[in-house]
mmCIF file of C-alpha atoms in Angstrom:
data_model
loop_
_atom_site.group_PDB
_atom_site.id
_atom_site.type_symbol
_atom_site.label_atom_id
_atom_site.label_comp_id
_atom_site.label_asym_id
_atom_site.label_seq_id
_atom_site.Cartn_x
_atom_site.Cartn_y
_atom_site.Cartn_z
ATOM 1 C CA UNK A 204 0.000 0.000 0.000
ATOM 2 C CA UNK A 205 1.448 3.327 -1.056
ATOM 3 C CA UNK A 206 1.818 6.309 1.238
ATOM 4 C CA UNK A 207 -0.761 8.149 -0.891
ATOM 5 C CA UNK A 208 -3.250 5.314 -0.473
ATOM 6 C CA UNK A 209 -2.677 5.257 3.280
ATOM 7 C CA UNK A 210 -3.221 8.996 3.494
ATOM 8 C CA UNK A 211 -6.442 8.675 1.496
ATOM 9 C CA UNK A 212 -7.707 5.978 3.840
ATOM 10 C CA UNK A 213 -6.788 8.080 6.857
ATOM 11 C CA UNK A 214 -8.692 11.050 5.469
ATOM 12 C CA UNK A 215 -11.707 8.813 4.795
ATOM 13 C CA UNK A 216 -11.644 7.398 8.331
ATOM 14 C CA UNK A 217 -11.339 10.850 9.896
ATOM 15 C CA UNK A 218 -14.169 12.164 7.725
ATOM 16 C CA UNK A 219 -16.376 9.250 8.757
ATOM 17 C CA UNK A 220 -15.598 9.831 12.426
ATOM 18 C CA UNK A 221 -16.376 13.519 12.012
ATOM 19 C CA UNK A 222 -19.731 12.817 10.364
ATOM 20 C CA UNK A 223 -20.572 10.253 13.048
ATOM 21 C CA UNK A 224 -19.682 12.706 15.803
ATOM 22 C CA UNK A 225 -21.839 15.390 14.202
ATOM 23 C CA UNK A 226 -24.787 13.033 13.718
ATOM 24 C CA UNK A 227 -24.727 11.993 17.390
ATOM 25 C CA UNK A 228 -24.457 15.505 18.768
ATOM 26 C CA UNK A 229 -27.257 16.114 21.241
ATOM 27 C CA UNK A 230 -29.192 19.145 22.383
ATOM 28 C CA UNK A 231 -28.617 18.718 26.099
ATOM 29 C CA UNK A 232 -31.262 19.838 28.599
ATOM 30 C CA UNK A 233 -32.044 22.652 29.040
ATOM 31 C CA UNK A 234 -31.826 23.420 25.339
ATOM 32 C CA UNK A 235 -30.983 27.087 25.941
ATOM 33 C CA UNK A 236 -29.999 29.095 29.037
ATOM 34 C CA UNK A 237 -32.332 31.193 31.133
ATOM 35 C CA UNK A 238 -35.525 30.734 33.109
ATOM 36 C CA UNK A 239 -38.211 29.885 30.554
ATOM 37 C CA UNK A 240 -41.448 27.931 30.922
ATOM 38 C CA UNK A 241 -44.634 26.850 29.091
ATOM 39 C CA UNK A 242 -42.795 26.290 25.778
ATOM 40 C CA UNK A 243 -44.741 26.273 22.512
ATOM 41 C CA UNK A 244 -42.941 24.345 19.779
ATOM 42 C CA UNK A 245 -43.491 24.967 16.070
ATOM 43 C CA UNK A 246 -41.930 24.260 12.683
ATOM 44 C CA UNK A 247 -41.810 27.017 10.085
ATOM 45 C CA UNK A 248 -40.000 26.183 6.866
ATOM 46 C CA UNK A 249 -36.678 24.549 7.641
ATOM 47 C CA UNK A 250 -36.402 25.720 11.240
ATOM 48 C CA UNK A 251 -37.712 24.639 14.605
ATOM 49 C CA UNK A 252 -39.100 27.357 16.868
ATOM 50 C CA UNK A 253 -39.802 27.560 20.592
ATOM 51 C CA UNK A 254 -41.938 30.305 22.129
ATOM 52 C CA UNK A 255 -41.764 30.146 25.932
ATOM 53 C CA UNK A 256 -42.933 32.212 28.874
ATOM 54 C CA UNK A 257 -40.211 34.426 30.300
ATOM 55 C CA UNK A 258 -40.313 32.993 33.807
ATOM 56 C CA UNK A 259 -40.117 35.770 36.383
ATOM 57 C CA UNK A 260 -42.340 37.512 38.917
ATOM 58 C CA UNK A 261 -45.685 38.481 37.387
ATOM 59 C CA UNK A 262 -44.822 42.188 37.359
ATOM 60 C CA UNK A 263 -41.609 41.512 35.395
ATOM 61 C CA UNK A 264 -43.129 38.925 33.092
ATOM 62 C CA UNK A 265 -44.060 41.435 30.396
ATOM 63 C CA UNK A 266 -42.261 40.242 27.264
ATOM 64 C CA UNK A 267 -41.608 37.184 25.128
ATOM 65 C CA UNK A 268 -38.384 35.885 23.625
ATOM 66 C CA UNK A 269 -38.301 33.242 20.907
ATOM 67 C CA UNK A 270 -35.681 30.678 19.919
ATOM 68 C CA UNK A 271 -35.044 29.021 16.556
ATOM 69 C CA UNK A 272 -32.858 26.137 15.428
ATOM 70 C CA UNK A 273 -32.018 24.294 12.205
ATOM 71 C CA UNK A 274 -31.332 21.027 14.028
ATOM 72 C CA UNK A 275 -32.736 21.026 17.614
ATOM 73 C CA UNK A 276 -29.186 21.464 18.937
ATOM 74 C CA UNK A 277 -28.015 24.948 17.957
ATOM 75 C CA UNK A 278 -30.468 27.618 19.086
ATOM 76 C CA UNK A 279 -30.651 31.316 18.233
ATOM 77 C CA UNK A 280 -32.361 33.720 20.608
ATOM 78 C CA UNK A 281 -34.754 36.322 19.180
ATOM 79 C CA UNK A 282 -35.254 38.771 22.060
ATOM 80 C CA UNK A 283 -38.418 40.670 22.859
ATOM 81 C CA UNK A 284 -40.527 39.562 19.919
ATOM 82 C CA UNK A 285 -43.484 41.015 21.845
ATOM 83 C CA UNK A 286 -43.735 43.089 24.996
ATOM 84 C CA UNK A 287 -46.383 45.008 26.883
ATOM 85 C CA UNK A 288 -45.536 48.273 25.106
ATOM 86 C CA UNK A 289 -47.248 46.797 22.035
ATOM 87 C CA UNK A 290 -50.249 45.530 24.021
ATOM 88 C CA UNK A 291 -51.640 48.501 25.934
ATOM 89 C CA UNK A 292 -54.044 46.462 28.043
ATOM 90 C CA UNK A 293 -51.371 43.970 29.230
ATOM 91 C CA UNK A 294 -49.760 45.040 32.500
ATOM 92 C CA UNK A 295 -48.260 41.850 33.944
ATOM 93 C CA UNK A 296 -48.076 38.071 33.709
ATOM 94 C CA UNK A 297 -47.774 37.589 29.954
ATOM 95 C CA UNK A 298 -47.475 33.849 29.529
ATOM 96 C CA UNK A 299 -47.911 30.580 27.661
ATOM 97 C CA UNK A 300 -47.764 31.764 24.023
ATOM 98 C CA UNK A 301 -49.261 29.744 21.168
ATOM 99 C CA UNK A 302 -48.489 30.450 17.517
ATOM 100 C CA UNK A 303 -49.975 29.688 14.090
ATOM 101 C CA UNK A 304 -49.041 30.671 10.561
ATOM 102 C CA UNK A 305 -51.615 31.773 8.014
ATOM 103 C CA UNK A 306 -51.373 33.653 4.733
ATOM 104 C CA UNK A 307 -47.771 34.666 5.210
ATOM 105 C CA UNK A 308 -48.420 36.043 8.673
ATOM 106 C CA UNK A 309 -47.787 34.701 12.145
ATOM 107 C CA UNK A 310 -50.330 34.995 14.946
ATOM 108 C CA UNK A 311 -49.172 34.788 18.543
ATOM 109 C CA UNK A 312 -51.836 34.050 21.164
ATOM 110 C CA UNK A 313 -50.967 34.802 24.788
ATOM 111 C CA UNK A 314 -52.445 35.257 28.233
ATOM 112 C CA UNK A 315 -51.958 38.463 30.234
ATOM 113 C CA UNK A 316 -52.742 40.050 33.596
ATOM 114 C CA UNK A 317 -53.621 36.822 35.465
ATOM 115 C CA UNK A 318 -57.187 37.980 35.010
ATOM 116 C CA UNK A 319 -60.032 37.319 37.451
ATOM 117 C CA UNK A 320 -63.733 38.261 37.098
ATOM 118 C CA UNK A 321 -64.143 42.030 36.810
ATOM 119 C CA UNK A 322 -60.550 42.638 35.731
ATOM 120 C CA UNK A 323 -59.217 43.607 32.299
ATOM 121 C CA UNK A 324 -57.083 40.919 30.728
ATOM 122 C CA UNK A 325 -57.257 37.390 29.421
ATOM 123 C CA UNK A 326 -56.214 35.918 26.088
ATOM 124 C CA UNK A 327 -54.825 38.264 23.445
ATOM 125 C CA UNK A 328 -53.590 37.942 19.869
ATOM 126 C CA UNK A 329 -50.587 39.589 18.228
ATOM 127 C CA UNK A 330 -49.500 39.470 14.580
ATOM 128 C CA UNK A 331 -46.222 39.744 12.654
ATOM 129 C CA UNK A 332 -44.869 39.116 9.167
ATOM 130 C CA UNK A 333 -41.951 37.116 10.542
ATOM 131 C CA UNK A 334 -41.853 34.334 13.158
ATOM 132 C CA UNK A 335 -39.194 36.387 14.973
ATOM 133 C CA UNK A 336 -41.472 39.398 15.149
ATOM 134 C CA UNK A 337 -41.831 42.146 15.997
ATOM 135 C CA UNK A 338 -45.436 41.325 16.932
ATOM 136 C CA UNK A 339 -48.171 43.940 17.297
ATOM 137 C CA UNK A 340 -51.547 43.727 19.012
ATOM 138 C CA UNK A 341 -54.004 42.251 16.506
ATOM 139 C CA UNK A 342 -57.346 43.436 17.908
ATOM 140 C CA UNK A 343 -56.512 45.994 20.614
ATOM 141 C CA UNK A 344 -58.324 44.096 23.361
ATOM 142 C CA UNK A 345 -58.509 40.577 24.780
ATOM 143 C CA UNK A 346 -59.965 37.920 22.504
ATOM 144 C CA UNK A 347 -61.257 36.154 25.614
ATOM 145 C CA UNK A 348 -61.609 38.555 28.522
ATOM 146 C CA UNK A 349 -64.152 36.856 30.749
ATOM 147 C CA UNK A 350 -64.495 33.596 32.639
ATOM 148 C CA UNK A 351 -66.653 31.037 30.784
ATOM 149 C CA UNK A 352 -67.613 27.666 32.296
ATOM 150 C CA UNK A 353 -65.294 28.364 35.211
ATOM 151 C CA UNK A 354 -62.186 28.427 33.013
ATOM 152 C CA UNK A 355 -59.638 31.150 33.689
ATOM 153 C CA UNK A 356 -58.689 32.636 30.274
ATOM 154 C CA UNK A 357 -55.072 31.464 30.157
ATOM 155 C CA UNK A 358 -52.939 28.698 28.608
ATOM 156 C CA UNK A 359 -54.384 28.985 25.125
ATOM 157 C CA UNK A 360 -53.636 26.544 22.304
ATOM 158 C CA UNK A 361 -54.739 26.869 18.680
ATOM 159 C CA UNK A 362 -55.746 23.567 17.119
ATOM 160 C CA UNK A 363 -56.143 23.298 13.351
ATOM 161 C CA UNK A 364 -58.303 20.282 12.541
ATOM 162 C CA UNK A 365 -57.939 18.115 9.464
ATOM 163 C CA UNK A 366 -60.947 19.841 7.861
ATOM 164 C CA UNK A 367 -59.295 23.259 8.212
ATOM 165 C CA UNK A 368 -61.433 24.487 11.099
ATOM 166 C CA UNK A 369 -59.467 26.143 13.865
ATOM 167 C CA UNK A 370 -60.230 26.065 17.550
ATOM 168 C CA UNK A 371 -58.989 27.865 20.633
ATOM 169 C CA UNK A 372 -58.522 25.393 23.472
ATOM 170 C CA UNK A 373 -57.723 27.013 26.803
ATOM 171 C CA UNK A 374 -58.331 27.242 30.496
ATOM 172 C CA UNK A 375 -57.023 27.297 34.038
ATOM 173 C CA UNK A 376 -58.665 26.719 37.424
ATOM 174 C CA UNK A 377 -59.422 23.124 36.518
ATOM 175 C CA UNK A 378 -61.660 23.873 33.523
ATOM 176 C CA UNK A 379 -60.972 23.622 29.792
ATOM 177 C CA UNK A 380 -62.986 25.194 26.964
ATOM 178 C CA UNK A 381 -62.967 24.849 23.197
ATOM 179 C CA UNK A 382 -64.273 27.529 20.813
ATOM 180 C CA UNK A 383 -64.142 27.774 17.026
ATOM 181 C CA UNK A 384 -62.085 30.717 15.790
ATOM 182 C CA UNK A 385 -63.069 33.002 12.932
ATOM 183 C CA UNK A 386 -60.644 32.997 10.005
ATOM 184 C CA UNK A 387 -59.225 36.404 11.001
ATOM 185 C CA UNK A 388 -58.658 35.377 14.633
ATOM 186 C CA UNK A 389 -60.714 38.313 15.868
ATOM 187 C CA UNK A 390 -63.655 36.368 17.233
ATOM 188 C CA UNK A 391 -65.518 33.063 17.393
ATOM 189 C CA UNK A 392 -68.116 31.128 15.418
ATOM 190 C CA UNK A 393 -70.970 29.918 17.650
ATOM 191 C CA UNK A 394 -71.773 26.215 17.687
ATOM 192 C CA UNK A 395 -75.063 24.869 16.331
ATOM 193 C CA UNK A 396 -76.666 25.033 19.780
ATOM 194 C CA UNK A 397 -75.913 28.759 20.029
ATOM 195 C CA UNK A 398 -73.100 28.457 22.563
ATOM 196 C CA UNK A 399 -69.587 29.738 21.891
ATOM 197 C CA UNK A 400 -67.505 28.105 24.615
ATOM 198 C CA UNK A 401 -67.905 24.365 25.111
ATOM 199 C CA UNK A 402 -66.332 22.675 28.113
ATOM 200 C CA UNK A 403 -64.250 19.544 27.424
ATOM 201 C CA UNK A 404 -62.601 19.171 30.845
ATOM 202 C CA UNK A 405 -61.222 15.669 31.553
ATOM 203 C CA UNK A 406 -60.588 14.184 34.967
ATOM 204 C CA UNK A 407 -57.713 15.786 36.929
ATOM 205 C CA UNK A 408 -57.307 18.600 34.401
ATOM 206 C CA UNK A 409 -55.600 21.722 35.789
ATOM 207 C CA UNK A 410 -54.199 23.768 32.864
ATOM 208 C CA UNK A 411 -51.908 23.768 29.818
ATOM 209 C CA UNK A 412 -54.002 21.978 27.145
ATOM 210 C CA UNK A 413 -52.736 20.905 23.729
ATOM 211 C CA UNK A 414 -54.205 18.702 21.008
ATOM 212 C CA UNK A 415 -52.928 16.858 17.944
ATOM 213 C CA UNK A 416 -54.092 14.191 15.510
ATOM 214 C CA UNK A 417 -52.226 10.963 14.802
ATOM 215 C CA UNK A 418 -53.626 8.135 12.686
ATOM 216 C CA UNK A 419 -57.107 9.654 12.840
ATOM 217 C CA UNK A 420 -57.169 9.846 16.635
ATOM 218 C CA UNK A 421 -57.343 13.048 18.664
ATOM 219 C CA UNK A 422 -54.798 13.238 21.458
ATOM 220 C CA UNK A 423 -55.696 15.731 24.187
ATOM 221 C CA UNK A 424 -52.954 16.509 26.705
ATOM 222 C CA UNK A 425 -52.866 18.767 29.769
ATOM 223 C CA UNK A 426 -50.942 19.552 32.957
ATOM 224 C CA UNK A 427 -51.852 18.352 36.436
ATOM 225 C CA UNK A 428 -50.742 19.373 39.923
ATOM 226 C CA UNK A 429 -49.411 22.732 41.101
ATOM 227 C CA UNK A 430 -46.966 24.494 38.805
ATOM 228 C CA UNK A 431 -44.687 25.545 41.677
ATOM 229 C CA UNK A 432 -44.349 22.039 43.085
ATOM 230 C CA UNK A 433 -42.332 18.925 42.227
ATOM 231 C CA UNK A 434 -45.380 16.896 41.193
ATOM 232 C CA UNK A 435 -46.402 19.056 38.223
ATOM 233 C CA UNK A 436 -46.974 16.590 35.386
ATOM 234 C CA UNK A 437 -48.708 15.853 32.079
ATOM 235 C CA UNK A 438 -51.528 13.423 31.349
ATOM 236 C CA UNK A 439 -53.545 12.643 28.237
ATOM 237 C CA UNK A 440 -56.745 11.278 26.760
ATOM 238 C CA UNK A 441 -57.783 10.116 23.295
ATOM 239 C CA UNK A 442 -60.991 10.926 21.423
ATOM 240 C CA UNK A 443 -62.594 10.674 18.009
ATOM 241 C CA UNK A 444 -63.126 14.434 17.599
ATOM 242 C CA UNK A 445 -61.889 17.719 19.113
ATOM 243 C CA UNK A 446 -64.898 17.611 21.440
ATOM 244 C CA UNK A 447 -64.245 14.188 22.932
ATOM 245 C CA UNK A 448 -65.559 12.848 25.140
ATOM 246 C CA UNK A 449 -62.100 12.512 26.632
ATOM 247 C CA UNK A 450 -61.429 9.823 29.222
ATOM 248 C CA UNK A 451 -58.129 10.245 31.022
ATOM 249 C CA UNK A 452 -55.622 7.507 30.138
ATOM 250 C CA UNK A 453 -52.799 8.417 32.514
ATOM 251 C CA UNK A 454 -49.629 10.402 33.102
ATOM 252 C CA UNK A 455 -46.877 10.464 30.494
ATOM 253 C CA UNK A 456 -44.532 13.201 31.753
ATOM 254 C CA UNK A 457 -43.463 13.761 35.338
ATOM 255 C CA UNK A 458 -40.501 14.390 37.589
ATOM 256 C CA UNK A 459 -37.507 12.117 37.964
ATOM 257 C CA UNK A 460 -35.940 12.826 41.381
ATOM 258 C CA UNK A 461 -32.508 12.013 39.915
ATOM 259 C CA UNK A 462 -32.872 14.489 37.026
ATOM 260 C CA UNK A 463 -35.354 17.304 37.699
ATOM 261 C CA UNK A 464 -38.737 18.061 39.272
ATOM 262 C CA UNK A 465 -41.957 19.735 38.140
ATOM 263 C CA UNK A 466 -41.890 18.456 34.550
ATOM 264 C CA UNK A 467 -44.979 19.844 32.816
ATOM 265 C CA UNK A 468 -46.733 22.439 30.647
ATOM 266 C CA UNK A 469 -45.558 21.139 27.328
ATOM 267 C CA UNK A 470 -46.083 21.147 23.590
ATOM 268 C CA UNK A 471 -45.560 18.496 20.919
ATOM 269 C CA UNK A 472 -44.007 18.715 17.460
ATOM 270 C CA UNK A 473 -44.025 16.188 14.637
ATOM 271 C CA UNK A 474 -41.381 16.233 11.903
ATOM 272 C CA UNK A 475 -43.405 16.618 8.667
ATOM 273 C CA UNK A 476 -43.717 13.450 6.617
ATOM 274 C CA UNK A 477 -42.504 11.212 9.449
ATOM 275 C CA UNK A 478 -43.754 9.577 12.615
ATOM 276 C CA UNK A 479 -41.026 11.242 14.659
ATOM 277 C CA UNK A 480 -42.379 13.210 17.621
ATOM 278 C CA UNK A 481 -40.816 15.444 20.256
ATOM 279 C CA UNK A 482 -42.134 16.784 23.540
ATOM 280 C CA UNK A 483 -40.987 20.243 24.629
ATOM 281 C CA UNK A 484 -41.625 21.050 28.269
ATOM 282 C CA UNK A 485 -40.328 22.885 31.314
ATOM 283 C CA UNK A 486 -38.922 21.487 34.510
ATOM 284 C CA UNK A 487 -37.143 22.700 37.635
ATOM 285 C CA UNK A 488 -33.497 21.852 38.432
ATOM 286 C CA UNK A 489 -32.939 19.804 41.577
ATOM 287 C CA UNK A 490 -31.009 22.707 43.081
ATOM 288 C CA UNK A 491 -33.904 25.191 42.739
ATOM 289 C CA UNK A 492 -36.921 25.883 44.935
ATOM 290 C CA UNK A 493 -37.998 29.232 43.464
ATOM 291 C CA UNK A 494 -41.293 28.660 41.631
ATOM 292 C CA UNK A 495 -40.145 30.746 38.668
ATOM 293 C CA UNK A 496 -36.866 28.920 38.173
ATOM 294 C CA UNK A 497 -37.953 26.741 35.295
ATOM 295 C CA UNK A 498 -36.024 25.758 32.189
ATOM 296 C CA UNK A 499 -37.035 24.507 28.756
ATOM 297 C CA UNK A 500 -36.170 20.954 27.717
ATOM 298 C CA UNK A 501 -36.860 18.536 24.875
ATOM 299 C CA UNK A 502 -37.071 14.756 24.706
ATOM 300 C CA UNK A 503 -38.474 12.166 22.298
ATOM 301 C CA UNK A 504 -42.136 11.158 22.409
ATOM 302 C CA UNK A 505 -42.974 7.554 21.513
ATOM 303 C CA UNK A 506 -46.171 5.562 20.898
ATOM 304 C CA UNK A 507 -46.747 1.845 21.332
ATOM 305 C CA UNK A 508 -48.236 -0.425 18.665
ATOM 306 C CA UNK A 509 -51.772 0.388 19.846
ATOM 307 C CA UNK A 510 -51.229 4.146 19.681
ATOM 308 C CA UNK A 511 -50.828 4.755 23.407
ATOM 309 C CA UNK A 512 -48.258 7.365 24.422
ATOM 310 C CA UNK A 513 -45.349 5.792 26.232
ATOM 311 C CA UNK A 514 -44.168 7.420 29.470
ATOM 312 C CA UNK A 515 -41.498 9.992 28.668
ATOM 313 C CA UNK A 516 -38.041 9.517 30.129
ATOM 314 C CA UNK A 517 -36.762 12.987 30.974
ATOM 315 C CA UNK A 518 -33.051 13.270 30.264
ATOM 316 C CA UNK A 519 -30.056 15.505 30.777
ATOM 317 C CA UNK A 520 -28.773 14.630 27.292
ATOM 318 C CA UNK A 521 -31.805 15.808 25.319
ATOM 319 C CA UNK A 522 -32.213 14.682 21.713
ATOM 320 C CA UNK A 523 -29.942 14.013 18.750
ATOM 321 C CA UNK A 524 -29.462 16.631 16.070
ATOM 322 C CA UNK A 525 -32.219 16.443 13.455
ATOM 323 C CA UNK A 526 -32.365 18.733 10.436
ATOM 324 C CA UNK A 527 -35.620 19.333 8.623
#
């Protein structure tokens, strides 16, 4: 074997090792620094996006940052995509954003003011021409500003059904509502019985609802327990429509006393054209007791052969790099 041939083989081996090392690079958890909670995951074009709550005292929680990545490993921060200066009625506690894309625009739904009956606040909508903002108030007032069916107007999620209809699913205080959105996201379309907000609360529901469809089945997920405590967790149910009925199946995300506590308030993303799923959630480091000290993490979500969601193993390593 000539020296040139040996050098060529060495280059090939090193190249292979380099590619292997790159392919096994992992995100680590948390996926980016800082105290962030209630993460909303999305895919726009060839990038992953996460829109979390900036986790601080309610009076300081008056803006949103966003994060984007080409591969789930390398994240870019987009600071202050929306703050209370653009939403005149929002004074504190801006949290749990949800985002959808339509017609070249991006609509960010959010809760503000920790509203109670008789107070101004609730669920708002902001709009931008770029997923990194800047976002501006879409309607100049809350989209949902009152308590319906006992549900505090927070923790909103926008669900786009397979027939194109879009629904706002939301609620705290142990109640969850669903309402059909108008196409401009400025109001709601009443149901056939004349009601606008229909309650779909499953057993043990507390807050943080999301919904997705897989193989024709509707998966409804939510958070249970107290958000400041170690037992915050996620459970789910399965139905045949967005309206259920939803019978609780069980918990799928919860603390691991050797890794972190308070694992909850999540979102789910599916890589288009595949059956690969990820769960994005917040949790509290073992060294922290402050309720607002939460960090954003990502792990794989798996289903068994019958379509049941397998319990999630929360990790320190996170997930492998995955380009879109």
